[in-house]
GROMACS .gro file of C-alpha atoms in nm:
model
  390
    1MET     CA    1  -0.775  -0.395  -1.695
    2THR     CA    2  -0.544  -0.698  -1.712
    3ALA     CA    3  -0.194  -0.635  -1.573
    4HIS     CA    4   0.117  -0.706  -1.772
    5ASP     CA    5   0.473  -0.724  -1.685
    6ASN     CA    6   0.729  -0.501  -1.881
    7THR     CA    7   0.753  -0.757  -2.170
    8GLY     CA    8   0.373  -0.756  -2.228
    9ARG     CA    9   0.305  -1.094  -2.079
   10VAL     CA   10   0.012  -1.141  -1.868
   11LEU     CA   11   0.100  -1.175  -1.496
   12LEU     CA   12   0.039  -1.501  -1.333
   13TYR     CA   13  -0.206  -1.390  -1.068
   14GLU     CA   14  -0.414  -1.230  -1.348
   15ALA     CA   15  -0.428  -1.556  -1.526
   16VAL     CA   16  -0.545  -1.737  -1.212
   17LYS     CA   17  -0.794  -1.469  -1.139
   18ALA     CA   18  -0.934  -1.479  -1.481
   19SER     CA   19  -0.967  -1.870  -1.458
   20LEU     CA   20  -1.137  -1.852  -1.128
   21ARG     CA   21  -1.380  -1.580  -1.242
   22ALA     CA   22  -1.450  -1.792  -1.552
   23ALA     CA   23  -1.536  -2.094  -1.337
   24ILE     CA   24  -1.777  -1.888  -1.127
   25ALA     CA   25  -1.945  -1.758  -1.441
   26LYS     CA   26  -1.997  -2.108  -1.574
   27GLY     CA   27  -2.171  -2.203  -1.250
   28GLU     CA   28  -1.891  -2.439  -1.105
   29TYR     CA   29  -1.933  -2.239  -0.789
   30VAL     CA   30  -2.271  -2.132  -0.679
   31PRO     CA   31  -2.337  -1.797  -0.517
   32GLY     CA   32  -2.337  -1.811  -0.139
   33ALA     CA   33  -2.122  -2.122  -0.135
   34LEU     CA   34  -1.788  -2.145   0.036
   35PHE     CA   35  -1.506  -2.078  -0.207
   36VAL     CA   36  -1.175  -2.273  -0.257
   37THR     CA   37  -0.899  -2.198  -0.011
   38GLU     CA   38  -0.567  -2.035  -0.095
   39ARG     CA   39  -0.401  -2.384  -0.053
   40LYS     CA   40  -0.639  -2.535  -0.300
   41VAL     CA   41  -0.573  -2.259  -0.561
   42CYS     CA   42  -0.192  -2.336  -0.504
   43GLU     CA   43  -0.249  -2.706  -0.571
   44GLU     CA   44  -0.479  -2.665  -0.862
   45TYR     CA   45  -0.279  -2.416  -1.051
   46GLY     CA   46   0.074  -2.498  -0.938
   47VAL     CA   47   0.138  -2.131  -0.805
   48SER     CA   48   0.286  -1.991  -0.488
   49LYS     CA   49   0.084  -1.874  -0.189
   50THR     CA   50   0.177  -1.514  -0.302
   51THR     CA   51   0.003  -1.563  -0.633
   52ALA     CA   52  -0.300  -1.739  -0.489
   53VAL     CA   53  -0.350  -1.465  -0.220
   54ARG     CA   54  -0.328  -1.186  -0.473
   55ALA     CA   55  -0.574  -1.346  -0.716
   56LEU     CA   56  -0.823  -1.404  -0.427
   57ASN     CA   57  -0.770  -1.062  -0.276
   58GLU     CA   58  -0.850  -0.891  -0.606
   59LEU     CA   59  -1.169  -1.107  -0.666
   60VAL     CA   60  -1.290  -0.989  -0.324
   61ALA     CA   61  -1.200  -0.632  -0.409
   62GLU     CA   62  -1.396  -0.660  -0.739
   63GLY     CA   63  -1.708  -0.800  -0.560
   64VAL     CA   64  -1.691  -1.149  -0.718
   65LEU     CA   65  -1.601  -1.299  -0.372
   66VAL     CA   66  -1.684  -1.190  -0.021
   67ARG     CA   67  -1.511  -1.257   0.304
   68ARG     CA   68  -1.688  -1.325   0.630
   69GLN     CA   69  -1.499  -1.283   0.941
   70GLY     CA   70  -1.402  -1.610   1.099
   71SER     CA   71  -1.592  -1.811   0.832
   72GLY     CA   72  -1.408  -1.795   0.500
   73THR     CA   73  -1.440  -1.684   0.155
   74TYR     CA   74  -1.769  -1.708  -0.036
   75VAL     CA   75  -1.898  -1.662  -0.389
   76ALA     CA   76  -2.090  -1.321  -0.384
   77GLU     CA   77  -2.470  -1.331  -0.427
   78PRO     CA   78  -2.596  -1.181  -0.742
   79GLN     CA   79  -2.768  -0.829  -0.714
   80THR     CA   80  -3.132  -0.900  -0.666
   81SER     CA   81  -3.254  -0.550  -0.603
   82SER     CA   82  -3.307  -0.297  -0.882
   83PRO     CA   83  -2.987  -0.091  -0.951
   84PRO     CA   84  -2.984   0.257  -0.802
   85THR     CA   85  -3.083   0.533  -1.021
   86PRO     CA   86  -2.803   0.672  -1.229
   87ARG     CA   87  -2.659   0.988  -1.070
   88ALA     CA   88  -2.650   1.288  -1.295
   89SER     CA   89  -2.305   1.462  -1.286
   90ARG     CA   90  -2.310   1.813  -1.128
   91GLY     CA   91  -2.098   1.899  -1.425
   92SER     CA   92  -2.411   1.891  -1.652
   93GLY     CA   93  -2.544   2.208  -1.511
   94ASN     CA   94  -2.235   2.357  -1.356
   95ARG     CA   95  -1.913   2.469  -1.512
   96HIS     CA   96  -1.724   2.343  -1.199
   97PRO     CA   97  -1.790   1.988  -1.108
   98THR     CA   98  -1.648   1.885  -0.776
   99ILE     CA   99  -1.456   1.586  -0.639
  100ALA     CA  100  -1.353   1.524  -0.275
  101CYS     CA  101  -0.986   1.408  -0.223
  102VAL     CA  102  -0.940   1.250   0.116
  103LEU     CA  103  -0.578   1.188   0.188
  104GLN     CA  104  -0.419   0.984   0.463
  105GLY     CA  105  -0.187   1.251   0.605
  106HIS     CA  106  -0.022   1.594   0.565
  107GLY     CA  107   0.323   1.652   0.427
  108GLY     CA  108   0.592   1.415   0.293
  109GLY     CA  109   0.703   1.410  -0.065
  110HIS     CA  110   0.482   1.111  -0.150
  111VAL     CA  111   0.156   1.261  -0.042
  112ASN     CA  112   0.248   1.612  -0.179
  113GLN     CA  113   0.315   1.452  -0.513
  114LEU     CA  114   0.012   1.239  -0.515
  115LEU     CA  115  -0.198   1.553  -0.438
  116GLY     CA  116  -0.022   1.750  -0.717
  117GLY     CA  117  -0.116   1.464  -0.962
  118VAL     CA  118  -0.478   1.486  -0.873
  119GLU     CA  119  -0.487   1.868  -0.867
  120ALA     CA  120  -0.323   1.899  -1.208
  121THR     CA  121  -0.542   1.662  -1.362
  122CYS     CA  122  -0.854   1.828  -1.208
  123SER     CA  123  -0.734   2.161  -1.337
  124ALA     CA  124  -0.705   2.031  -1.683
  125LEU     CA  125  -1.063   1.872  -1.660
  126GLY     CA  126  -1.208   2.193  -1.498
  127PHE     CA  127  -1.297   2.018  -1.175
  128ARG     CA  128  -1.280   2.166  -0.830
  129VAL     CA  129  -1.126   1.975  -0.540
  130LEU     CA  130  -1.238   1.962  -0.174
  131LEU     CA  131  -0.946   1.843   0.016
  132ALA     CA  132  -0.960   1.662   0.352
  133TYR     CA  133  -0.690   1.480   0.563
  134SER     CA  134  -0.760   1.172   0.782
  135GLU     CA  135  -0.427   1.172   0.953
  136ASN     CA  136  -0.464   0.780   0.927
  137ASP     CA  137  -0.768   0.800   1.162
  138SER     CA  138  -1.070   0.603   1.038
  139GLU     CA  139  -1.314   0.815   1.235
  140ARG     CA  140  -1.170   1.139   1.064
  141GLU     CA  141  -1.189   0.963   0.738
  142ALA     CA  142  -1.556   0.873   0.789
  143ARG     CA  143  -1.635   1.229   0.886
  144ALA     CA  144  -1.469   1.361   0.567
  145LEU     CA  145  -1.646   1.102   0.355
  146TYR     CA  146  -1.994   1.199   0.505
  147ARG     CA  147  -1.914   1.565   0.438
  148ALA     CA  148  -1.840   1.484   0.076
  149LEU     CA  149  -2.179   1.306   0.051
  150ASP     CA  150  -2.348   1.602   0.204
  151ASP     CA  151  -2.171   1.835  -0.045
  152ASP     CA  152  -2.309   1.616  -0.321
  153VAL     CA  153  -1.964   1.567  -0.495
  154ASP     CA  154  -1.932   1.401  -0.830
  155GLY     CA  155  -1.672   1.159  -0.711
  156ILE     CA  156  -1.417   1.076  -0.452
  157VAL     CA  157  -1.040   1.006  -0.456
  158LEU     CA  158  -0.939   0.833  -0.124
  159TYR     CA  159  -0.598   0.745   0.017
  160PRO     CA  160  -0.750   0.509   0.267
  161ALA     CA  161  -0.664   0.515   0.644
  162GLU     CA  162  -0.523   0.177   0.794
  163GLY     CA  163  -0.765  -0.093   0.880
  164HIS     CA  164  -1.115  -0.203   0.775
  165ALA     CA  165  -1.355   0.030   0.956
  166HIS     CA  166  -1.700   0.178   0.837
  167ALA     CA  167  -1.777  -0.082   0.564
  168ASP     CA  168  -2.133   0.047   0.591
  169LEU     CA  169  -2.035   0.392   0.482
  170PHE     CA  170  -1.862   0.257   0.178
  171ALA     CA  171  -2.174   0.060   0.096
  172GLU     CA  172  -2.377   0.381   0.121
  173ILE     CA  173  -2.133   0.557  -0.111
  174ARG     CA  174  -2.177   0.274  -0.360
  175HIS     CA  175  -2.571   0.275  -0.321
  176ARG     CA  176  -2.567   0.653  -0.401
  177ASN     CA  177  -2.374   0.574  -0.721
  178VAL     CA  178  -2.083   0.818  -0.624
  179PRO     CA  179  -1.774   0.681  -0.792
  180LEU     CA  180  -1.481   0.634  -0.563
  181VAL     CA  181  -1.124   0.545  -0.650
  182MET     CA  182  -0.872   0.428  -0.385
  183VAL     CA  183  -0.511   0.534  -0.430
  184ASP     CA  184  -0.183   0.399  -0.298
  185ARG     CA  185  -0.362   0.097  -0.148
  186TYR     CA  186  -0.701  -0.061  -0.163
  187ARG     CA  187  -0.945  -0.237   0.076
  188PRO     CA  188  -1.013  -0.613   0.004
  189ASP     CA  189  -1.348  -0.574   0.164
  190VAL     CA  190  -1.459  -0.280  -0.044
  191PRO     CA  191  -1.507  -0.341  -0.417
  192THR     CA  192  -1.389   0.000  -0.583
  193ASP     CA  193  -1.145   0.098  -0.842
  194ALA     CA  194  -0.793   0.148  -0.720
  195VAL     CA  195  -0.446   0.266  -0.842
  196THR     CA  196  -0.156   0.148  -0.660
  197ALA     CA  197   0.228   0.115  -0.705
  198ASP     CA  198   0.354  -0.237  -0.753
  199ASN     CA  199   0.408  -0.308  -0.392
  200LEU     CA  200   0.505  -0.663  -0.449
  201ALA     CA  201   0.797  -0.554  -0.670
  202VAL     CA  202   0.895  -0.287  -0.403
  203GLY     CA  203   0.950  -0.564  -0.145
  204TYR     CA  204   1.112  -0.811  -0.393
  205GLN     CA  205   1.344  -0.561  -0.580
  206VAL     CA  206   1.470  -0.377  -0.282
  207THR     CA  207   1.555  -0.706  -0.109
  208GLN     CA  208   1.716  -0.842  -0.424
  209GLU     CA  209   1.943  -0.535  -0.424
  210LEU     CA  210   2.034  -0.584  -0.056
  211LEU     CA  211   2.112  -0.940  -0.117
  212ALA     CA  212   2.346  -0.838  -0.402
  213LEU     CA  213   2.524  -0.616  -0.154
  214GLY     CA  214   2.586  -0.921   0.058
  215HIS     CA  215   2.323  -0.857   0.335
  216ARG     CA  216   2.166  -1.183   0.455
  217ARG     CA  217   2.014  -1.067   0.780
  218ILE     CA  218   1.760  -0.798   0.699
  219LEU     CA  219   1.530  -0.651   0.971
  220THR     CA  220   1.203  -0.521   0.852
  221LEU     CA  221   1.048  -0.213   1.036
  222TRP     CA  222   0.695  -0.090   0.982
  223ASN     CA  223   0.477   0.196   1.111
  224GLU     CA  224   0.158   0.032   0.967
  225VAL     CA  225   0.053  -0.321   0.956
  226ASP     CA  226  -0.304  -0.335   0.842
  227CYS     CA  227  -0.304  -0.231   0.480
  228THR     CA  228  -0.251  -0.402   0.149
  229SER     CA  229   0.062  -0.194   0.052
  230VAL     CA  230   0.245  -0.314   0.354
  231ARG     CA  231   0.138  -0.674   0.340
  232ASP     CA  232   0.237  -0.685  -0.047
  233ARG     CA  233   0.573  -0.546   0.036
  234LEU     CA  234   0.634  -0.802   0.307
  235THR     CA  235   0.522  -1.071   0.068
  236GLY     CA  236   0.766  -0.945  -0.196
  237HIS     CA  237   1.048  -0.935   0.062
  238LEU     CA  238   0.982  -1.310   0.173
  239GLN     CA  239   0.951  -1.412  -0.180
  240ALA     CA  240   1.304  -1.270  -0.258
  241LEU     CA  241   1.454  -1.438   0.042
  242ARG     CA  242   1.302  -1.778  -0.062
  243HIS     CA  243   1.414  -1.741  -0.430
  244ASN     CA  244   1.772  -1.682  -0.294
  245ASP     CA  245   1.759  -1.958  -0.023
  246VAL     CA  246   1.806  -1.721   0.251
  247PRO     CA  247   1.660  -1.853   0.582
  248ILE     CA  248   1.357  -1.658   0.703
  249ARG     CA  249   1.397  -1.548   1.076
  250PRO     CA  250   1.058  -1.463   1.221
  251ASP     CA  251   1.232  -1.206   1.465
  252LEU     CA  252   1.341  -1.017   1.161
  253THR     CA  253   1.040  -1.052   0.925
  254VAL     CA  254   0.748  -1.016   1.165
  255LEU     CA  255   0.480  -0.758   1.085
  256ARG     CA  256   0.479  -0.542   1.376
  257ARG     CA  257   0.460  -0.165   1.452
  258TYR     CA  258   0.789   0.021   1.508
  259SER     CA  259   0.756   0.369   1.686
  260GLY     CA  260   0.977   0.576   1.895
  261ARG     CA  261   0.690   0.705   2.104
  262PRO     CA  262   0.759   0.707   2.481
  263GLY     CA  263   0.669   0.373   2.648
  264SER     CA  264   0.668   0.192   2.308
  265GLY     CA  265   0.979  -0.006   2.370
  266ALA     CA  266   1.092   0.048   2.014
  267THR     CA  267   1.461   0.125   2.103
  268GLY     CA  268   1.464  -0.162   2.347
  269THR     CA  269   1.334  -0.403   2.082
  270LEU     CA  270   1.595  -0.279   1.829
  271GLU     CA  271   1.869  -0.297   2.094
  272ALA     CA  272   1.783  -0.659   2.169
  273LEU     CA  273   1.795  -0.756   1.809
  274LEU     CA  274   2.129  -0.577   1.759
  275SER     CA  275   2.264  -0.771   2.058
  276HIS     CA  276   2.172  -1.110   1.901
  277PRO     CA  277   2.477  -1.339   1.820
  278GLU     CA  278   2.377  -1.287   1.456
  279PRO     CA  279   2.249  -0.935   1.449
  280PRO     CA  280   2.077  -0.777   1.139
  281THR     CA  281   2.320  -0.590   0.905
  282VAL     CA  282   2.059  -0.371   0.756
  283LEU     CA  283   1.723  -0.208   0.856
  284LEU     CA  284   1.467  -0.229   0.572
  285CYS     CA  285   1.210   0.036   0.661
  286GLY     CA  286   0.859   0.044   0.533
  287ASN     CA  287   0.862   0.421   0.468
  288GLY     CA  288   1.053   0.732   0.528
  289TYR     CA  289   0.897   0.801   0.845
  290THR     CA  290   1.000   0.463   0.987
  291LEU     CA  291   1.345   0.533   0.857
  292ALA     CA  292   1.377   0.868   1.034
  293GLN     CA  293   1.272   0.707   1.360
  294ALA     CA  294   1.518   0.427   1.306
  295VAL     CA  295   1.802   0.662   1.238
  296GLU     CA  296   1.719   0.848   1.567
  297ASP     CA  297   1.717   0.531   1.772
  298VAL     CA  298   2.041   0.379   1.602
  299VAL     CA  299   2.220   0.705   1.683
  300ALA     CA  300   2.097   0.684   2.038
  301LEU     CA  301   2.251   0.339   2.065
  302GLY     CA  302   2.588   0.485   1.961
  303MET     CA  303   2.603   0.302   1.619
  304GLU     CA  304   2.726   0.445   1.298
  305ILE     CA  305   2.536   0.444   0.960
  306PRO     CA  306   2.675   0.308   0.728
  307GLY     CA  307   2.951   0.092   0.886
  308GLU     CA  308   2.806  -0.077   1.181
  309LEU     CA  309   2.468  -0.087   1.037
  310ASP     CA  310   2.302   0.008   0.698
  311LEU     CA  311   1.966   0.128   0.608
  312ALA     CA  312   1.718   0.070   0.324
  313GLY     CA  313   1.372   0.209   0.240
  314MET     CA  314   1.055   0.066   0.075
  315ASP     CA  315   0.940   0.400  -0.047
  316ASP     CA  316   1.041   0.777  -0.047
  317SER     CA  317   0.747   0.913   0.160
  318GLY     CA  318   0.870   1.081   0.484
  319PRO     CA  319   1.015   1.408   0.623
  320PHE     CA  320   1.322   1.418   0.392
  321ASP     CA  321   1.483   1.255   0.096
  322ILE     CA  322   1.597   0.912   0.221
  323LEU     CA  323   1.837   0.821  -0.065
  324PRO     CA  324   2.134   0.991   0.084
  325LEU     CA  325   2.099   0.785   0.402
  326THR     CA  326   2.023   0.449   0.238
  327ALA     CA  327   2.193   0.173   0.049
  328VAL     CA  328   1.879   0.099  -0.144
  329ALA     CA  329   1.556   0.280  -0.175
  330ALA     CA  330   1.235   0.220  -0.387
  331THR     CA  331   1.090   0.536  -0.561
  332LEU     CA  332   0.698   0.535  -0.601
  333PRO     CA  333   0.532   0.694  -0.906
  334SER     CA  334   0.354   0.938  -0.659
  335ARG     CA  335   0.241   1.198  -0.903
  336GLN     CA  336   0.138   0.951  -1.161
  337LEU     CA  337  -0.075   0.772  -0.893
  338GLY     CA  338  -0.267   1.084  -0.833
  339ALA     CA  339  -0.307   1.171  -1.200
  340GLU     CA  340  -0.415   0.811  -1.289
  341ALA     CA  341  -0.662   0.798  -1.003
  342MET     CA  342  -0.819   1.119  -1.108
  343ARG     CA  343  -0.842   1.012  -1.481
  344LEU     CA  344  -1.003   0.674  -1.373
  345LEU     CA  345  -1.253   0.858  -1.158
  346HIS     CA  346  -1.342   1.101  -1.429
  347SER     CA  347  -1.414   0.800  -1.667
  348ARG     CA  348  -1.669   0.688  -1.401
  349ILE     CA  349  -1.848   1.012  -1.330
  350GLY     CA  350  -2.186   1.010  -1.491
  351SER     CA  351  -2.182   0.638  -1.554
  352PRO     CA  352  -2.509   0.453  -1.472
  353GLU     CA  353  -2.302   0.191  -1.312
  354PRO     CA  354  -1.983   0.334  -1.181
  355TYR     CA  355  -1.896   0.014  -0.989
  356ARG     CA  356  -1.925  -0.222  -1.274
  357ASP     CA  357  -1.608  -0.420  -1.362
  358VAL     CA  358  -1.392  -0.237  -1.098
  359ARG     CA  359  -1.032  -0.182  -1.210
  360HIS     CA  360  -0.705  -0.209  -1.032
  361VAL     CA  361  -0.443  -0.024  -1.201
  362VAL     CA  362  -0.089  -0.112  -1.093
  363LEU     CA  363   0.198   0.128  -1.187
  364PRO     CA  364   0.581   0.033  -1.205
  365ILE     CA  365   0.818   0.141  -0.940
  366ALA     CA  366   1.193   0.225  -0.941
  367VAL     CA  367   1.475   0.120  -0.722
  368ARG     CA  368   1.781   0.347  -0.660
  369THR     CA  369   2.106   0.264  -0.487
  370ARG     CA  370   2.362   0.471  -0.300
  371GLU     CA  371   2.578   0.472  -0.601
  372SER     CA  372   2.315   0.663  -0.805
  373ALA     CA  373   2.293   0.947  -0.548
  374PRO     CA  374   2.484   1.269  -0.598
  375GLY     CA  375   2.615   1.220  -0.241
  376HIS     CA  376   2.554   1.028   0.077
  377LEU     CA  377   2.537   1.083   0.445
  378ARG     CA  378   2.716   0.923   0.730
  379VAL     CA  379   2.540   0.931   1.062
  380HIS     CA  380   2.696   0.874   1.407
  381GLN     CA  381   2.644   0.984   1.763
  382ARG     CA  382   2.813   1.324   1.854
  383THR     CA  383   3.027   1.285   2.154
  384THR     CA  384   3.157   1.570   2.368
  385ARG     CA  385   3.526   1.568   2.448
  386VAL     CA  386   3.590   1.601   2.821
  387PRO     CA  387   3.932   1.770   2.895
  388PRO     CA  388   4.168   1.574   3.126
  389GLU     CA  389   4.185   1.684   3.492
  390GLU     CA  390   4.485   1.876   3.588
   0.00000   0.00000   0.00000
């Protein structure tokens, strides 16, 4: 599926990707050979590093290229072994075909809505759902996926845990011809179908709104660092800063974990940044959970939101609705993500080659501002008044 913008034009990274794929097909790059670098793609096509990285990442995800740790990116070898036997769908002899849905974590509006989209589509199709949660733990994720294989499911919807563990397990799922669709993010090292929000647009559009409000010193806070959704959001954020000629401060834009767990030093790091001669004026949080922790830490420092410091969010996942607390917040198409992932999976079930021409579906996002909320909250530290001594 070729991605387009809202005017119907082919997106630039898709055009670069198509050109690189065509060059490989014509034999300009032989299988097993080292492929061109991001810098070379930028030079040859006159595009930004962001565009080059995305084009190459998607070719890796689609199995056209392969990355080797510490070595580089190579043209994938053609399949030399005979293809696996087509897997007959359980639905052919059973009124209730089954899929496994493995989600990253419990709770939060985003996850609940995503699951709602999967369940509603499964209900309409007559599918049963086996549900499991990894709690963002790759070992728990692996156990859930092995159970799905043992249960002989017809397909898998996976909201992947952070990181790049268990590549051999995903190879086994592929070898067994069990279709798998990743949702919310994808793994560049695992060529599967994926349905994601437009995370580049999240980072770019939220940052543009903050710049329009007069913010020039924006501190990014993250609770995950090793997943495509986060990296794309950071890329979009940096792109917006560059387009507006705003200097990029590494201490504000670095991709690092922010947590309020004891011993993490999170509050100390925030306090140090806020004590800088040119402190941040807004905290741009990767999701609602990060924002909730940031609120707690800012209040502990005795600061008022908004007033002394403002907040923004890159998605609406978290323990509560973040918009009343934020100047700007992105809204993900959560339910649509789940529904689209299930429809894509359904189209693969029963196929003799469920991993042929893998697709990445990118759904549009929305950005809301404080002015669009029915009300907003002001947060400050509650102080106890001490009566004067007599």
